[in-house]
CSV table of C-alpha atoms in Angstrom, one decimal:
chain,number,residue,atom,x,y,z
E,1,UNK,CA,153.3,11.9,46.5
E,2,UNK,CA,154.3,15.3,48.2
E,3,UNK,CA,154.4,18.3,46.1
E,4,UNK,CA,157.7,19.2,44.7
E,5,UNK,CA,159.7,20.9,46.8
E,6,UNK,CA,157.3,20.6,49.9
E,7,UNK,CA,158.5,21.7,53.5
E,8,UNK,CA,156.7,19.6,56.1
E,9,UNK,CA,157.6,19.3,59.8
E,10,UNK,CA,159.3,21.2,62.6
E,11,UNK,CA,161.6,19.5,64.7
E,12,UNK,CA,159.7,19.9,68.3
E,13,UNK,CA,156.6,19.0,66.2
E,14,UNK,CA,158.8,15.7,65.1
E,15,UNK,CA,157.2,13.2,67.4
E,16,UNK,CA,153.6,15.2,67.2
E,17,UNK,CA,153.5,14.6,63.3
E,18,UNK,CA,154.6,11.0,62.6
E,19,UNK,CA,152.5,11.7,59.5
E,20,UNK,CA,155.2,13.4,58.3
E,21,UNK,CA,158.0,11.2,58.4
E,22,UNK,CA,156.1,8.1,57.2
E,23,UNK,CA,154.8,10.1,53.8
E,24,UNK,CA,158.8,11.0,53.7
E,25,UNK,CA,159.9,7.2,54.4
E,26,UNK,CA,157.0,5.8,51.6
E,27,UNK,CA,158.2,8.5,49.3
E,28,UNK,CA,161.9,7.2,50.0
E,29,UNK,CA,160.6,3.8,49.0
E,30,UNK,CA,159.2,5.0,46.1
E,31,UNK,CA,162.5,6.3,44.6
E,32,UNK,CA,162.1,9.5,45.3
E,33,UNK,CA,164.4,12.1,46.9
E,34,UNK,CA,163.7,13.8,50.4
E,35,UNK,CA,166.0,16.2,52.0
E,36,UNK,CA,166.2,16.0,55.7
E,37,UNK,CA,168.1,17.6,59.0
E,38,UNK,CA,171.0,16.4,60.7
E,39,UNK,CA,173.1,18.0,63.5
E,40,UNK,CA,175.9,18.8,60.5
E,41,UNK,CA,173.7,20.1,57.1
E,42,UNK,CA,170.6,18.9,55.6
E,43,UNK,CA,171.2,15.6,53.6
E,44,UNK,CA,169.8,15.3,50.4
E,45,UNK,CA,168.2,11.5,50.8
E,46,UNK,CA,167.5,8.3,48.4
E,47,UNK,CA,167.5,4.7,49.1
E,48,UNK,CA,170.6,3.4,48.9
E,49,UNK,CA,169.8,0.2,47.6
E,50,UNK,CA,167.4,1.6,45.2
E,51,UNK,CA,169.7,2.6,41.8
E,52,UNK,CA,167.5,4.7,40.0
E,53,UNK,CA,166.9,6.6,42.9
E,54,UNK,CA,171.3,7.1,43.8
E,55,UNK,CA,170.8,8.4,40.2
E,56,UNK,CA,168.1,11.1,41.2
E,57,UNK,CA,171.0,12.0,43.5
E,58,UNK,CA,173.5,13.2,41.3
E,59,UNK,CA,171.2,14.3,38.5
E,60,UNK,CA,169.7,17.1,41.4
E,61,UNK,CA,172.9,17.8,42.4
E,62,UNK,CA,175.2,17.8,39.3
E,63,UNK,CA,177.2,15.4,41.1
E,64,UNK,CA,180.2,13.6,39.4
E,65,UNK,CA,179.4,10.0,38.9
E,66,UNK,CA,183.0,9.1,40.8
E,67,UNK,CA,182.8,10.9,43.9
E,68,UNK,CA,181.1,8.9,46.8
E,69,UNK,CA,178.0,9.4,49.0
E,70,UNK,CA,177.5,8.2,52.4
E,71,UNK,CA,175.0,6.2,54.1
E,72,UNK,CA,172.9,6.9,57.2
E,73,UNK,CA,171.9,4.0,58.7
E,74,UNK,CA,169.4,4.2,62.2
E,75,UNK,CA,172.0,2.5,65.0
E,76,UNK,CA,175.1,0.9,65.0
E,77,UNK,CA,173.7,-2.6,64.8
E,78,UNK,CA,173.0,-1.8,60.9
E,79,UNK,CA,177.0,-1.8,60.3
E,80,UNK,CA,177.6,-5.3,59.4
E,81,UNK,CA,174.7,-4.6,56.7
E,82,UNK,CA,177.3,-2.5,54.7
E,83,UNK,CA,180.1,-3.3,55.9
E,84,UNK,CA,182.7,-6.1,56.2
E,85,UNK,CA,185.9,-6.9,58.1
E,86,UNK,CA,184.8,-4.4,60.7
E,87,UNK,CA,188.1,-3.7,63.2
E,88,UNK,CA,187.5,-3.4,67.4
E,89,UNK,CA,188.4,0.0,66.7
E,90,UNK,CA,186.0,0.9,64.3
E,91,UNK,CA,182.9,-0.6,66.9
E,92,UNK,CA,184.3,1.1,69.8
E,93,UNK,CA,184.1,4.5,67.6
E,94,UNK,CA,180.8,3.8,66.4
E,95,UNK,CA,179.7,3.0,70.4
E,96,UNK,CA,181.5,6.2,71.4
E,97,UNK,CA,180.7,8.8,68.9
E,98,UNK,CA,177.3,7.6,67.0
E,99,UNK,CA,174.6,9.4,66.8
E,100,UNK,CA,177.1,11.8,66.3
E,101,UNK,CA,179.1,14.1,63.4
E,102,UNK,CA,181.1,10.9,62.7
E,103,UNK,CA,181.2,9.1,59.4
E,104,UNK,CA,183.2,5.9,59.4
E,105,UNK,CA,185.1,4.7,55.4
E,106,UNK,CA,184.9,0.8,56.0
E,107,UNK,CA,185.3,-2.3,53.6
E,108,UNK,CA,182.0,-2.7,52.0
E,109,UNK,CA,179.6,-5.4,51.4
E,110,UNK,CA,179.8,-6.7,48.0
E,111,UNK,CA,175.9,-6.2,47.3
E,112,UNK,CA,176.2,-2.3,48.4
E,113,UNK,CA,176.0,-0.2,45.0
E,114,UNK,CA,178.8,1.2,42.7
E,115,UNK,CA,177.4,4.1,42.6
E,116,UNK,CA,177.2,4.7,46.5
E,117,UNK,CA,181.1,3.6,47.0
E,118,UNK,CA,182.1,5.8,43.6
E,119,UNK,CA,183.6,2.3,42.9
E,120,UNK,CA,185.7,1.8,45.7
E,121,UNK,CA,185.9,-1.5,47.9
E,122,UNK,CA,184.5,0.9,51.0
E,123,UNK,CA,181.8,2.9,52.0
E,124,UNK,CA,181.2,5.4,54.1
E,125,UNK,CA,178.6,4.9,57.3
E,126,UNK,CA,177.2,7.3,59.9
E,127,UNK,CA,174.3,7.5,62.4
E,128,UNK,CA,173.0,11.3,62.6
E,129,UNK,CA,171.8,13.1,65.8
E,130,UNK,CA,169.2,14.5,64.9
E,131,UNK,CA,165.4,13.1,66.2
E,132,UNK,CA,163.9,13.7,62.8
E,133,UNK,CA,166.6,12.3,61.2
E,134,UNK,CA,166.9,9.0,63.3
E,135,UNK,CA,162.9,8.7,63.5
E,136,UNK,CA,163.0,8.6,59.5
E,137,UNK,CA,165.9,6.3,59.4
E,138,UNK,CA,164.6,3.9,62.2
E,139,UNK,CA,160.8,4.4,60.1
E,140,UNK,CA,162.3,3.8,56.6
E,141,UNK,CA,165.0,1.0,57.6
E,142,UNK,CA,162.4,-1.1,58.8
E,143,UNK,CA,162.9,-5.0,59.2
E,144,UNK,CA,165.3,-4.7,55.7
E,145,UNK,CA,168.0,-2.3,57.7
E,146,UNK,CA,167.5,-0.3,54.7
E,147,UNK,CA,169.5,3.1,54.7
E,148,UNK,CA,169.8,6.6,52.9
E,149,UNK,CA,172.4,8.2,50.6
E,150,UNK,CA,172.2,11.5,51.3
E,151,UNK,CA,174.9,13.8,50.4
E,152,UNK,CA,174.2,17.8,51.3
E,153,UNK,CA,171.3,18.9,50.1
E,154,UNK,CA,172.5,21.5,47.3
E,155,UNK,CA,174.1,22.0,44.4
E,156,UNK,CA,177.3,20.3,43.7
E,157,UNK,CA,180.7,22.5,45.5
E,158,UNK,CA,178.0,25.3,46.4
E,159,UNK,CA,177.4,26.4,50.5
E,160,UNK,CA,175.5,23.6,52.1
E,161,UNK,CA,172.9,24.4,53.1
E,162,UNK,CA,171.5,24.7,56.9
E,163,UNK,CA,168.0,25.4,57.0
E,164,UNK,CA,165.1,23.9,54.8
E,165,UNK,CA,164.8,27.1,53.2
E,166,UNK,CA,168.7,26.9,51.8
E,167,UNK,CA,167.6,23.2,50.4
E,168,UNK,CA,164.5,25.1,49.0
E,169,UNK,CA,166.6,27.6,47.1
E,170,UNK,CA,169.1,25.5,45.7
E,171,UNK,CA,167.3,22.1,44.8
E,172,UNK,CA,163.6,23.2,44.3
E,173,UNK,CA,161.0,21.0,42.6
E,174,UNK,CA,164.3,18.4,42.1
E,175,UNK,CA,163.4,17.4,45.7
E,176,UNK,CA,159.5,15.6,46.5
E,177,UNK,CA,159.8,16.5,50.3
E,178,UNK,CA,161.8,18.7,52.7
E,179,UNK,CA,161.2,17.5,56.6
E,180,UNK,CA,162.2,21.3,58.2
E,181,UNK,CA,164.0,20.3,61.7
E,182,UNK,CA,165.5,23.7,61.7
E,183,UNK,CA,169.1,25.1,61.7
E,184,UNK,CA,171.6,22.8,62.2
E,185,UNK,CA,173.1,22.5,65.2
E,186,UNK,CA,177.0,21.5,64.6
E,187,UNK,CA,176.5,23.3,60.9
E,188,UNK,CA,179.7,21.9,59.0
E,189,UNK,CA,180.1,18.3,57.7
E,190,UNK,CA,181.0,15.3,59.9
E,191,UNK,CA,184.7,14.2,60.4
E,192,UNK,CA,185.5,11.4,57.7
E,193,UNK,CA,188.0,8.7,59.1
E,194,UNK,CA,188.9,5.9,57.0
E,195,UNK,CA,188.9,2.9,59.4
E,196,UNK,CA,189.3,0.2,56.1
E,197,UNK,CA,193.0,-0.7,56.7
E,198,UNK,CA,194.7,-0.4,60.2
E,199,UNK,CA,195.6,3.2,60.0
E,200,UNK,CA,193.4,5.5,61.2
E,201,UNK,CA,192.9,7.9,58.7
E,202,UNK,CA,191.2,11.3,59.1
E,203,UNK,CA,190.2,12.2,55.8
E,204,UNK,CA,188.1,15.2,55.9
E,205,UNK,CA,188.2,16.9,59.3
E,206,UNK,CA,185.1,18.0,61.3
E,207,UNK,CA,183.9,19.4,64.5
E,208,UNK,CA,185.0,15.8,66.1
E,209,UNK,CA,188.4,16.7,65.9
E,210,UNK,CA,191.2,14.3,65.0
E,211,UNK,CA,192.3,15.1,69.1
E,212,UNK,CA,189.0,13.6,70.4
E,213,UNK,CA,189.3,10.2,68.5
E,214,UNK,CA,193.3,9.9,69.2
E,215,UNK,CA,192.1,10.5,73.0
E,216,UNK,CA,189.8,7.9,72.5
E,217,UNK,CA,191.7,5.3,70.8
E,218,UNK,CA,195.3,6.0,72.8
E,219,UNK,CA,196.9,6.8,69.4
E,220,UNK,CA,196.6,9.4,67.0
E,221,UNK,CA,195.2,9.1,63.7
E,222,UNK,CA,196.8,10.2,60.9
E,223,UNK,CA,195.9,13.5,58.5
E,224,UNK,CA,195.0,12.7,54.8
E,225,UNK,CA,197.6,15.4,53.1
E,226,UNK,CA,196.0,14.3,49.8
E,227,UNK,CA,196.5,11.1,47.4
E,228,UNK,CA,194.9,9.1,49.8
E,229,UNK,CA,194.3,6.1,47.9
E,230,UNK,CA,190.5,6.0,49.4
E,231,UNK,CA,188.0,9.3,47.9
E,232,UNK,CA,186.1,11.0,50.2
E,233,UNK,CA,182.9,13.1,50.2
E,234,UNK,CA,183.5,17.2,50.3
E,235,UNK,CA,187.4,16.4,49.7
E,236,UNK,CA,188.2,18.0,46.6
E,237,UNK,CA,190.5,20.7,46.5
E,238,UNK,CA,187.4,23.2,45.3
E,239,UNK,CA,183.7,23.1,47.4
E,240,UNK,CA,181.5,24.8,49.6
E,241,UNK,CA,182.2,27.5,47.5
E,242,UNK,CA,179.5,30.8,47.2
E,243,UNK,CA,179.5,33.1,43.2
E,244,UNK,CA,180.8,35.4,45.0
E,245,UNK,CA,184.9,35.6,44.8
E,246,UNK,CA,186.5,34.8,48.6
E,247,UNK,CA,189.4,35.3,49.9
E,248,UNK,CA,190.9,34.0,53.5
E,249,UNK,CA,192.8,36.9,54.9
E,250,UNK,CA,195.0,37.1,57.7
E,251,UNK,CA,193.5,40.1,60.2
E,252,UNK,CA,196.8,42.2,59.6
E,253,UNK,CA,195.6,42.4,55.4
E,254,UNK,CA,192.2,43.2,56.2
E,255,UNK,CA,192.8,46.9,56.2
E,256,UNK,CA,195.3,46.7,53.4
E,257,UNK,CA,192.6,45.3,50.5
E,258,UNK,CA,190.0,46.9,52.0
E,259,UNK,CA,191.7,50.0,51.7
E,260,UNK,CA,192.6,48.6,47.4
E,261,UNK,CA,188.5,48.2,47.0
E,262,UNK,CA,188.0,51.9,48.2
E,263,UNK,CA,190.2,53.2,45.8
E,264,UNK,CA,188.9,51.2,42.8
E,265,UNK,CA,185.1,52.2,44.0
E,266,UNK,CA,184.5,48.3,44.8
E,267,UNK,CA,181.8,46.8,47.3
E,268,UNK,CA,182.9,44.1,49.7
E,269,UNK,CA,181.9,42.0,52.4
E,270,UNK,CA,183.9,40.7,55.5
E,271,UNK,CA,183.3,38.0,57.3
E,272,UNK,CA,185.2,38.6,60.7
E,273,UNK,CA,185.4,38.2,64.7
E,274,UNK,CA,185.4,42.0,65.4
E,275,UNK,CA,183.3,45.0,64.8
E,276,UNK,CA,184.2,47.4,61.6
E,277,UNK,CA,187.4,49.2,62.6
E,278,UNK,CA,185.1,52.1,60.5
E,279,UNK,CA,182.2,52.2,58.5
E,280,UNK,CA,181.7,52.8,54.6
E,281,UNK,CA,178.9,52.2,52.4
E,282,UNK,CA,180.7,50.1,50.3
E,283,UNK,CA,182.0,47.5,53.4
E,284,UNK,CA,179.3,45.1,54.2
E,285,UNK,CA,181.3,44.2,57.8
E,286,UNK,CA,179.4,41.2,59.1
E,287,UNK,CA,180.7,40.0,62.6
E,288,UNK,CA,180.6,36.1,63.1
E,289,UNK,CA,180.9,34.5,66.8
E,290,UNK,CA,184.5,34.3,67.9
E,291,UNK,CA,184.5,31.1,69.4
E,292,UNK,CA,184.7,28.1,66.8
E,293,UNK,CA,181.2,26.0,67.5
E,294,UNK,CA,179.8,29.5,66.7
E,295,UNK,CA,181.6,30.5,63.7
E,296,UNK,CA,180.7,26.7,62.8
E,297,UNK,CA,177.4,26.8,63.4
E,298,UNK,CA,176.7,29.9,61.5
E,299,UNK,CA,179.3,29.6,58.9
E,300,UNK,CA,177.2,28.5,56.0
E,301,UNK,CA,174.4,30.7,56.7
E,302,UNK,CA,176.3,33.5,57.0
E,303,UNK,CA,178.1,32.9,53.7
E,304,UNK,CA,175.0,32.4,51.8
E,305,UNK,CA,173.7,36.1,52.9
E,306,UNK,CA,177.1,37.7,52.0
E,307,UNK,CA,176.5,35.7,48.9
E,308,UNK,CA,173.1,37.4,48.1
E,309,UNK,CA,174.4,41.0,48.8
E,310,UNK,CA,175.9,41.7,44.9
E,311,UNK,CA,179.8,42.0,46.3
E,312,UNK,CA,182.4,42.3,44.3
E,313,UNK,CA,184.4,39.7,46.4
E,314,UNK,CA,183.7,38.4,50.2
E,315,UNK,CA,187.2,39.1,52.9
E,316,UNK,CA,187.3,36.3,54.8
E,317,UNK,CA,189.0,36.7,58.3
E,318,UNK,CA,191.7,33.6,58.2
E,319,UNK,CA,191.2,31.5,61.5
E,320,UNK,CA,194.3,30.2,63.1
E,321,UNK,CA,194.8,27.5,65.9
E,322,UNK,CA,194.3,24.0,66.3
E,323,UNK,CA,190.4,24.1,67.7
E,324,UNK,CA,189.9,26.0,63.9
E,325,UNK,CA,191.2,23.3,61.8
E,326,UNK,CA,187.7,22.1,60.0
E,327,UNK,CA,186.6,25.7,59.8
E,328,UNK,CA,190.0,26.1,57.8
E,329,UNK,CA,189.6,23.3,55.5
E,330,UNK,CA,185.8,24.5,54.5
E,331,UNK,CA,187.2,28.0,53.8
E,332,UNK,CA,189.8,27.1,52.1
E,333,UNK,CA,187.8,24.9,49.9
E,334,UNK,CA,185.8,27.4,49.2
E,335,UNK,CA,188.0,30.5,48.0
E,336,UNK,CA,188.9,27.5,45.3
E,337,UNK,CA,185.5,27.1,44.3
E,338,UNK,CA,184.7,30.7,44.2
E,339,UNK,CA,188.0,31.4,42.1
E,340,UNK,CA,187.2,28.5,39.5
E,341,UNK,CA,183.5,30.1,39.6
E,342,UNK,CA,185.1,33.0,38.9
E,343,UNK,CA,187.6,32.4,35.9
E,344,UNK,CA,184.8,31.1,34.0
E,345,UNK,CA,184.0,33.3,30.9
E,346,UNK,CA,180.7,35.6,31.0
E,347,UNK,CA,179.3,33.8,28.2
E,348,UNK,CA,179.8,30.3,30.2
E,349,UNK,CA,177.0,29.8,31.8
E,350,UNK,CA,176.6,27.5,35.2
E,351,UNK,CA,175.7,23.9,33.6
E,352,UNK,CA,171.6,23.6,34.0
E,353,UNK,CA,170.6,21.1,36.4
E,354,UNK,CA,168.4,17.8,34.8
């Protein structure tokens, strides 16, 4: 067994170390838990036909018992494995847009686990692309078509992380193994459509954008707006969320409650498009890329070091525009999180991790 926590691996040393991802895979088999890359976050990994090992899941992460993970499986061919009742549609997705930042909600096979379908009669299915991840999918899968749970690799409605390092700091000795591949390249979580019924929906929206698949399939899906009668993963109402208080501003109240924290002696960080209009020691003024794969792909990262800084609050510029829309849904999420984080009482301490 690895030592806890371990960081082996680089990606362009991926297909130079097979070592590495067939310790991973044997650990995987063992029922333990090994966090690896994909083009979105780094997945937080268990056999997902093994249930003591699901368990190890949502123990490490503080997970609710209810809300579903999903399964990376090596290649489309592995769909009928986990799934059932399987629409033209849904294939012609999976053809299209796998390995990709895609995860497909589908009517499940009755011998996949509770625990991965939080219940439900579907599950949710996707093909990363990412060579470490699809070498240690096509390694561990095997003759059995096994595949990995793997939710983000952090704590439960925290940032997801990134980088092996952000898996690291969050998880620590929970994890047996951590396969570094880098930062990721999309750096926001895959588009969820639920493909179970015969609407399209798009449940949690993602750098695939809801415009791509309509373009693809001639119509266009719909948009959950909530009380979609099929739970997704990273679509409750708070997540993503840093300690640190954030708020989404429009650019026109930027100056307005930056000018409030001056006056009451706060420190703040801004997260924003521009440069500083001025500087002040107390404005940490951190400019993000202004073009929305770039904002995307630093997003996390960038949140996590504005995190760090000791801030009273983080001043979010609000993006606007179509092209924006899954940026929008993580920020949102996350000035909820932040503001439940932040209306706990002093003495309420964050839950411990088991």
């Amino acid at each position: 067994m690895g030592r806890p926590g371990e960081v082996l691996g680089e990606i362009e040393k991926a297909v130079d170390l097979p070592q590495d991802v067939e310790r991973a895979a044997d650990l995987l088999r063992a029922g333990e838990l090994v966090a690896f890359p994909t083009e979105t976050v780094y997945g937080l990994g268990a056999d997902a036909r093994n249930p003591a090992a699901v368990a190890k899941i949502f123990a490490a992460k503080g997970r609710p018992a209810d809300h579903p993970l999903i399964v990376h499986i090596p290649d489309a061919t592995h769909l009928d494995r986990w799934a059932r009742d399987i629409s033209a549609a849904a294939r012609a997705l999976a053809e299209k847009f796998w390995p990709g930042p895609l995860t497909l909600i589908l009517k499940r096979q009755p011998d996949v686990l509770d625990a991965i379908t939080g219940g439900q009669d579907t599950v949710g299915l996707r093909v990363p692309n990412h060579p470490l991840a699809l070498e240690l999918l096509r390694t561990f899968a095997g003759a059995n078509g096994g595949g990995l749970a793997a939710p983000s690799a952090n704590r439960f409605g925290r940032i997801s992380p990134t980088t092996a390092q952000h898996v690291r700091d969050d998880l620590g000795d929970a994890v047996a193994m951590i396969l570094d591949g880098g930062p990721c390249a999309v750096g926001i979580e895959s588009t969820i459509v639920d493909m179970s019924t015969e609407r399209t929906t798009v449940l949690r929206p993602g750098m695939l954008s809801a415009m791509d698949i309509g373009l693809f399939l001639g119509r266009m899906p719909a948009e959950s707006a909530g009380g979609h009668s099929v739970k997704a993963p990273g679509a409750l109402e708070a997540h993503y969320a840093p300690e640190t208080p954030l708020l989404v501003m429009p650019n026109d109240s930027l100056p307005i409650v930056l000018r409030d924290a001056l006056v009451k002696q706060e420190r703040v960080a801004v997260l924003a498009t521009f440069p500083a209009p001025f500087a002040h020691p107390l404005i940490v003024w951190h400019v993000a890329p202004a073009d929305p794969t770039g904002f995307a792909h630093d997003l996390y990262a960038n949140l996590r070091l504005l995190d760090s800084l000791g801030c009273v609050r983080i001043f979010v510029e609000k993006p606007v525009g179509q092209p924006w829309q899954a940026i929008s849904d993580r920020l949102q999420r996350a000035a909820a999180g932040s503001s439940v984080k932040s209306a706990r009482p002093a003495n309420q301490k964050e839950e411990t991790r088991q």
